């Protein structure tokens, strides 16, 4: 017969996690509690010998400053919200990772919120970040509604948007139109006249800008252009759009894809289903230069967005806003570089 635990059959209580306290450090170092606090506060007045004793005791005990408590006292944490829809997909994943590294490097604590693009979802994310006294918000996707901007302004919370233009918000954008016009010109100058552009029904500003600029440039050069769109901006949409495009009676000899994931889907359909040779029969240019673009299976010619550069520009705008809340909105535009590989060589 099982009588239960050895303590009389009672289930032992779960002990709460206990972090080393500043008081314990003070006792071991033989100093006051306030001396411990001053030792970990940059610029605070504390004797070198006292600081040395405190640091030695803290190291022995494994003590770390309670940043959460400090944030509550200062009415602001070091949290920075990264708000994104499907942050695990394509270039956005690399940008989110680069932002996290850049923020950690400056001493901030990045918090990633995977949200949708509706006003209610964005506002729910913002209220959560305001409740945790986040010092700033960086949005990777979605259009912040007017109420979002107003709430940020009322709380003095800096807001940076990446990938779209907002008239009253600091933002970082890629040179989508410049790159797309260059793609159309490169195809035309290499003798390609039956062009296509594959975009997305997602209607994000970046995708729309790339589609529109390519179409306008190609038509002005006198090339014929077919426009095909998938439901989203991912690999599966590239497959669907590729099938629709390559089943057309009009033969296409060059395709500009609004991002690399779409290009991968198109290329697989072209080779495996339409039995076309990439570059010889149909040239392909993508956008983003995600790591898979250089894989031997694709060797995709594409426009490179550097996630580290985009992240650094966004963090710089955030710091500028923190230092000068009343400064006029700033605008950063990063022009992508064309990376030549085997899918198209101008």
CSV table of N, CA and C in Angstrom, one decimal, residues 12 22 71 107 118 141 149 234 283 315 339:
chain,number,residue,atom,x,y,z
A,12,UNK,N,4.2,17.8,-1.2
A,12,UNK,CA,5.1,19.0,-0.8
A,12,UNK,C,4.7,20.2,-1.6
A,22,UNK,N,19.9,41.9,-3.1
A,22,UNK,CA,20.9,42.9,-2.9
A,22,UNK,C,21.3,42.9,-1.4
A,71,UNK,N,13.0,49.5,-13.7
A,71,UNK,CA,12.1,50.0,-14.7
A,71,UNK,C,10.8,50.5,-14.1
A,107,UNK,N,21.9,47.5,-25.1
A,107,UNK,CA,21.4,47.3,-23.7
A,107,UNK,C,19.9,47.3,-23.6
A,118,UNK,N,-4.7,43.8,-38.5
A,118,UNK,CA,-5.9,44.5,-38.2
A,118,UNK,C,-5.7,45.5,-37.1
A,141,UNK,N,5.6,45.1,-40.0
A,141,UNK,CA,4.6,44.9,-41.0
A,141,UNK,C,3.3,45.5,-40.4
A,149,UNK,N,-1.0,55.6,-33.4
A,149,UNK,CA,-0.1,56.7,-33.4
A,149,UNK,C,-0.4,57.7,-32.3
A,234,UNK,N,4.8,34.0,-50.2
A,234,UNK,CA,5.6,32.9,-49.7
A,234,UNK,C,5.8,31.9,-50.8
A,283,UNK,N,14.5,33.7,-67.6
A,283,UNK,CA,15.4,34.4,-66.6
A,283,UNK,C,14.5,34.8,-65.4
A,315,UNK,N,17.2,51.3,-35.3
A,315,UNK,CA,17.6,51.6,-33.9
A,315,UNK,C,18.2,53.0,-33.8
A,339,UNK,N,22.6,41.4,-56.8
A,339,UNK,CA,23.5,40.3,-56.6
A,339,UNK,C,23.3,39.4,-57.8
